[in-house]
Amino acid sequence: MSKSNKKELNDFEEKLIDLSSLSKKELVQRAKKFSKQYCVGDGNDFKLKDYETKASFNLGDEGKPLVKQTLEIGVEALATMQDILYAQDKWSVLLIFQAMDAAGKDGAIKHVMSGVNPQGCQVFSFKAPSSEDLDHDFLWRCQKHLPDRGRIGIFNRSYYEEVLVVRVHEQILKSQKLPEKLFTKDIWENRFEDIRNFEKYLNRNGTIVIKFFLNVSKKEQKERFIERVDDPDKNWKFSASDAKERGYWDDYMHAYEELIKNTSTKKSPWYVIPADNKSYAHIAIASAIITALEELDLEYPKVSEAKIAELQAVKQTLLNEED
């Protein structure tokens, strides 16, 4: 390990020790500060080139246990907050994950949500729309799977595909049964407006929307594709169509820049997460979710005095039972 990496490892270890001694409030403040650098609350001046795909540190293999411990601290805090969200049963949270192939969406969902009670979490993946989906508006199939109150909903891809893959491959648009007169030069701006209004509607009805773009580099994607080909256990994750889409890389980057610029708002922000380092990405995502949950002022439901008296009576009855 180089001297610079060793210094980073020592600094990271000190931060980890510090994290483990923090109160919940202090931990949330750290998470908020850490995730803020990736948050796009106002997309007006957004440029994708201003956001790195690599993490700000490189600890190597020796640092993996420390990174894992850091994520565990975040996951534990997230699990506690999710439990209160579920008990309170008023708010819901929608997490949207978008990325190029092999950016790590599945792994991020798996690791970040590993400590969350399955009863309080709903995950849906969206592939190509079905014939039934195409008989409805482009938001319909996602609306059906919005999270219940008290739950965290996760969309692995989402309605944003309609301003991504459909924009890159405009021939798909022609198959969506739209009336001809709606195929105008303003269709993408119209869809951005529809999405903004939809997410505003969700906010006003108690659903918080947090969106993640896992920003992987073209070089890193290539390496992960090759790994999937070389590893028999990962062959199922790869298809020739994945490689074919690489040919449209610049078109996709333009589409991502446009959608983030046009749909990132203060209440429904995008987080542009550096995804070349999966572990770092997981920590950044967990921090952003913790930040969002904290802003809801969650608390366990208050129990009335009458209810407390009833519970005490039940307890006394139980204590009086003969074993």
PDB file of N, CA and C in Angstrom, residues 237-286:
ATOM      1  N   LYS A 237     -26.410 -12.201 -15.750  1.00  0.00           N
ATOM      2  CA  LYS A 237     -26.611 -10.761 -15.644  1.00  0.00           C
ATOM      3  C   LYS A 237     -26.303 -10.017 -16.938  1.00  0.00           C
ATOM      4  N   PHE A 238     -25.738 -10.721 -17.920  1.00  0.00           N
ATOM      5  CA  PHE A 238     -25.235 -10.037 -19.097  1.00  0.00           C
ATOM      6  C   PHE A 238     -25.881 -10.541 -20.369  1.00  0.00           C
ATOM      7  N   SER A 239     -26.131  -9.627 -21.294  1.00  0.00           N
ATOM      8  CA  SER A 239     -26.655 -10.002 -22.601  1.00  0.00           C
ATOM      9  C   SER A 239     -26.018  -9.117 -23.662  1.00  0.00           C
ATOM     10  N   ALA A 240     -26.109  -9.557 -24.894  1.00  0.00           N
ATOM     11  CA  ALA A 240     -25.509  -8.794 -25.991  1.00  0.00           C
ATOM     12  C   ALA A 240     -26.137  -7.406 -26.105  1.00  0.00           C
ATOM     13  N   SER A 241     -27.396  -7.292 -25.741  1.00  0.00           N
ATOM     14  CA  SER A 241     -28.078  -5.993 -25.821  1.00  0.00           C
ATOM     15  C   SER A 241     -27.465  -4.974 -24.856  1.00  0.00           C
ATOM     16  N   ASP A 242     -26.933  -5.470 -23.719  1.00  0.00           N
ATOM     17  CA  ASP A 242     -26.275  -4.571 -22.766  1.00  0.00           C
ATOM     18  C   ASP A 242     -25.073  -3.895 -23.421  1.00  0.00           C
ATOM     19  N   ALA A 243     -24.272  -4.718 -24.118  1.00  0.00           N
ATOM     20  CA  ALA A 243     -23.088  -4.189 -24.793  1.00  0.00           C
ATOM     21  C   ALA A 243     -23.482  -3.256 -25.934  1.00  0.00           C
ATOM     22  N   LYS A 244     -24.566  -3.590 -26.605  1.00  0.00           N
ATOM     23  CA  LYS A 244     -25.038  -2.771 -27.724  1.00  0.00           C
ATOM     24  C   LYS A 244     -25.406  -1.368 -27.258  1.00  0.00           C
ATOM     25  N   GLU A 245     -26.009  -1.280 -26.066  1.00  0.00           N
ATOM     26  CA  GLU A 245     -26.414   0.032 -25.541  1.00  0.00           C
ATOM     27  C   GLU A 245     -25.221   0.930 -25.253  1.00  0.00           C
ATOM     28  N   ARG A 246     -24.031   0.339 -25.035  1.00  0.00           N
ATOM     29  CA  ARG A 246     -22.828   1.153 -24.822  1.00  0.00           C
ATOM     30  C   ARG A 246     -22.565   2.075 -26.012  1.00  0.00           C
ATOM     31  N   GLY A 247     -22.998   1.630 -27.177  1.00  0.00           N
ATOM     32  CA  GLY A 247     -22.797   2.438 -28.375  1.00  0.00           C
ATOM     33  C   GLY A 247     -23.559   3.752 -28.336  1.00  0.00           C
ATOM     34  N   TYR A 248     -24.528   3.846 -27.428  1.00  0.00           N
ATOM     35  CA  TYR A 248     -25.329   5.061 -27.285  1.00  0.00           C
ATOM     36  C   TYR A 248     -24.948   5.831 -26.026  1.00  0.00           C
ATOM     37  N   TRP A 249     -23.764   5.571 -25.512  1.00  0.00           N
ATOM     38  CA  TRP A 249     -23.337   6.150 -24.233  1.00  0.00           C
ATOM     39  C   TRP A 249     -23.539   7.662 -24.183  1.00  0.00           C
ATOM     40  N   ASP A 250     -23.023   8.373 -25.174  1.00  0.00           N
ATOM     41  CA  ASP A 250     -23.121   9.841 -25.165  1.00  0.00           C
ATOM     42  C   ASP A 250     -24.572  10.303 -25.195  1.00  0.00           C
ATOM     43  N   ASP A 251     -25.403   9.576 -25.943  1.00  0.00           N
ATOM     44  CA  ASP A 251     -26.832   9.924 -25.998  1.00  0.00           C
ATOM     45  C   ASP A 251     -27.484   9.748 -24.629  1.00  0.00           C
ATOM     46  N   TYR A 252     -27.105   8.669 -23.938  1.00  0.00           N
ATOM     47  CA  TYR A 252     -27.652   8.435 -22.599  1.00  0.00           C
ATOM     48  C   TYR A 252     -27.178   9.502 -21.612  1.00  0.00           C
ATOM     49  N   MET A 253     -25.907   9.863 -21.681  1.00  0.00           N
ATOM     50  CA  MET A 253     -25.399  10.888 -20.769  1.00  0.00           C
ATOM     51  C   MET A 253     -26.123  12.219 -20.997  1.00  0.00           C
ATOM     52  N   HIS A 254     -26.398  12.533 -22.250  1.00  0.00           N
ATOM     53  CA  HIS A 254     -27.160  13.755 -22.546  1.00  0.00           C
ATOM     54  C   HIS A 254     -28.569  13.650 -21.968  1.00  0.00           C
ATOM     55  N   ALA A 255     -29.197  12.478 -22.138  1.00  0.00           N
ATOM     56  CA  ALA A 255     -30.558  12.279 -21.629  1.00  0.00           C
ATOM     57  C   ALA A 255     -30.592  12.378 -20.108  1.00  0.00           C
ATOM     58  N   TYR A 256     -29.591  11.802 -19.431  1.00  0.00           N
ATOM     59  CA  TYR A 256     -29.527  11.891 -17.968  1.00  0.00           C
ATOM     60  C   TYR A 256     -29.336  13.337 -17.518  1.00  0.00           C
ATOM     61  N   GLU A 257     -28.452  14.043 -18.198  1.00  0.00           N
ATOM     62  CA  GLU A 257     -28.223  15.437 -17.834  1.00  0.00           C
ATOM     63  C   GLU A 257     -29.499  16.255 -17.975  1.00  0.00           C
ATOM     64  N   GLU A 258     -30.226  16.034 -19.062  1.00  0.00           N
ATOM     65  CA  GLU A 258     -31.461  16.771 -19.298  1.00  0.00           C
ATOM     66  C   GLU A 258     -32.533  16.438 -18.265  1.00  0.00           C
ATOM     67  N   LEU A 259     -32.679  15.159 -17.930  1.00  0.00           N
ATOM     68  CA  LEU A 259     -33.745  14.806 -16.982  1.00  0.00           C
ATOM     69  C   LEU A 259     -33.423  15.290 -15.573  1.00  0.00           C
ATOM     70  N   ILE A 260     -32.144  15.211 -15.169  1.00  0.00           N
ATOM     71  CA  ILE A 260     -31.773  15.710 -13.836  1.00  0.00           C
ATOM     72  C   ILE A 260     -31.937  17.222 -13.775  1.00  0.00           C
ATOM     73  N   LYS A 261     -31.541  17.896 -14.840  1.00  0.00           N
ATOM     74  CA  LYS A 261     -31.677  19.353 -14.915  1.00  0.00           C
ATOM     75  C   LYS A 261     -33.143  19.775 -14.807  1.00  0.00           C
ATOM     76  N   ASN A 262     -34.018  19.001 -15.408  1.00  0.00           N
ATOM     77  CA  ASN A 262     -35.423  19.392 -15.506  1.00  0.00           C
ATOM     78  C   ASN A 262     -36.336  18.816 -14.433  1.00  0.00           C
ATOM     79  N   THR A 263     -35.866  17.835 -13.661  1.00  0.00           N
ATOM     80  CA  THR A 263     -36.762  17.208 -12.674  1.00  0.00           C
ATOM     81  C   THR A 263     -36.201  17.191 -11.255  1.00  0.00           C
ATOM     82  N   SER A 264     -35.058  17.818 -11.040  1.00  0.00           N
ATOM     83  CA  SER A 264     -34.518  17.881  -9.678  1.00  0.00           C
ATOM     84  C   SER A 264     -35.068  19.111  -8.977  1.00  0.00           C
ATOM     85  N   THR A 265     -35.734  18.898  -7.865  1.00  0.00           N
ATOM     86  CA  THR A 265     -36.310  19.990  -7.087  1.00  0.00           C
ATOM     87  C   THR A 265     -35.888  19.838  -5.625  1.00  0.00           C
ATOM     88  N   LYS A 266     -36.135  20.867  -4.860  1.00  0.00           N
ATOM     89  CA  LYS A 266     -35.750  20.838  -3.446  1.00  0.00           C
ATOM     90  C   LYS A 266     -36.432  19.699  -2.702  1.00  0.00           C
ATOM     91  N   LYS A 267     -37.710  19.455  -3.015  1.00  0.00           N
ATOM     92  CA  LYS A 267     -38.465  18.432  -2.297  1.00  0.00           C
ATOM     93  C   LYS A 267     -38.318  17.032  -2.912  1.00  0.00           C
ATOM     94  N   SER A 268     -37.913  16.973  -4.173  1.00  0.00           N
ATOM     95  CA  SER A 268     -37.699  15.684  -4.831  1.00  0.00           C
ATOM     96  C   SER A 268     -36.356  15.725  -5.562  1.00  0.00           C
ATOM     97  N   PRO A 269     -35.270  15.728  -4.795  1.00  0.00           N
ATOM     98  CA  PRO A 269     -33.944  15.923  -5.410  1.00  0.00           C
ATOM     99  C   PRO A 269     -33.390  14.665  -6.073  1.00  0.00           C
ATOM    100  N   TRP A 270     -32.451  14.887  -6.948  1.00  0.00           N
ATOM    101  CA  TRP A 270     -31.612  13.812  -7.474  1.00  0.00           C
ATOM    102  C   TRP A 270     -30.307  13.800  -6.689  1.00  0.00           C
ATOM    103  N   TYR A 271     -29.798  12.611  -6.417  1.00  0.00           N
ATOM    104  CA  TYR A 271     -28.446  12.448  -5.879  1.00  0.00           C
ATOM    105  C   TYR A 271     -27.607  11.779  -6.959  1.00  0.00           C
ATOM    106  N   VAL A 272     -26.546  12.447  -7.374  1.00  0.00           N
ATOM    107  CA  VAL A 272     -25.646  11.904  -8.393  1.00  0.00           C
ATOM    108  C   VAL A 272     -24.491  11.236  -7.650  1.00  0.00           C
ATOM    109  N   ILE A 273     -24.570   9.916  -7.544  1.00  0.00           N
ATOM    110  CA  ILE A 273     -23.664   9.138  -6.689  1.00  0.00           C
ATOM    111  C   ILE A 273     -22.480   8.592  -7.492  1.00  0.00           C
ATOM    112  N   PRO A 274     -21.245   8.843  -7.061  1.00  0.00           N
ATOM    113  CA  PRO A 274     -20.097   8.230  -7.745  1.00  0.00           C
ATOM    114  C   PRO A 274     -20.148   6.713  -7.567  1.00  0.00           C
ATOM    115  N   ALA A 275     -20.267   5.977  -8.665  1.00  0.00           N
ATOM    116  CA  ALA A 275     -20.579   4.544  -8.564  1.00  0.00           C
ATOM    117  C   ALA A 275     -19.444   3.626  -8.980  1.00  0.00           C
ATOM    118  N   ASP A 276     -18.276   4.169  -9.303  1.00  0.00           N
ATOM    119  CA  ASP A 276     -17.156   3.287  -9.668  1.00  0.00           C
ATOM    120  C   ASP A 276     -16.689   2.455  -8.476  1.00  0.00           C
ATOM    121  N   ASN A 277     -16.851   3.006  -7.275  1.00  0.00           N
ATOM    122  CA  ASN A 277     -16.558   2.286  -6.038  1.00  0.00           C
ATOM    123  C   ASN A 277     -17.889   1.937  -5.386  1.00  0.00           C
ATOM    124  N   LYS A 278     -18.271   0.661  -5.441  1.00  0.00           N
ATOM    125  CA  LYS A 278     -19.599   0.247  -4.976  1.00  0.00           C
ATOM    126  C   LYS A 278     -19.802   0.518  -3.488  1.00  0.00           C
ATOM    127  N   SER A 279     -18.807   0.214  -2.684  1.00  0.00           N
ATOM    128  CA  SER A 279     -18.951   0.391  -1.234  1.00  0.00           C
ATOM    129  C   SER A 279     -19.166   1.852  -0.867  1.00  0.00           C
ATOM    130  N   TYR A 280     -18.409   2.719  -1.513  1.00  0.00           N
ATOM    131  CA  TYR A 280     -18.565   4.158  -1.269  1.00  0.00           C
ATOM    132  C   TYR A 280     -19.965   4.609  -1.671  1.00  0.00           C
ATOM    133  N   ALA A 281     -20.433   4.102  -2.814  1.00  0.00           N
ATOM    134  CA  ALA A 281     -21.773   4.458  -3.291  1.00  0.00           C
ATOM    135  C   ALA A 281     -22.833   4.057  -2.278  1.00  0.00           C
ATOM    136  N   HIS A 282     -22.675   2.875  -1.670  1.00  0.00           N
ATOM    137  CA  HIS A 282     -23.649   2.399  -0.692  1.00  0.00           C
ATOM    138  C   HIS A 282     -23.712   3.332   0.522  1.00  0.00           C
ATOM    139  N   ILE A 283     -22.558   3.799   0.977  1.00  0.00           N
ATOM    140  CA  ILE A 283     -22.513   4.709   2.127  1.00  0.00           C
ATOM    141  C   ILE A 283     -23.181   6.035   1.786  1.00  0.00           C
ATOM    142  N   ALA A 284     -22.918   6.541   0.580  1.00  0.00           N
ATOM    143  CA  ALA A 284     -23.509   7.812   0.158  1.00  0.00           C
ATOM    144  C   ALA A 284     -25.028   7.699   0.047  1.00  0.00           C
ATOM    145  N   ILE A 285     -25.509   6.585  -0.477  1.00  0.00           N
ATOM    146  CA  ILE A 285     -26.953   6.372  -0.623  1.00  0.00           C
ATOM    147  C   ILE A 285     -27.625   6.267   0.748  1.00  0.00           C
ATOM    148  N   ALA A 286     -27.022   5.478   1.638  1.00  0.00           N
ATOM    149  CA  ALA A 286     -27.571   5.341   2.994  1.00  0.00           C
ATOM    150  C   ALA A 286     -27.643   6.699   3.689  1.00  0.00           C
TER     151      ALA A 286
END
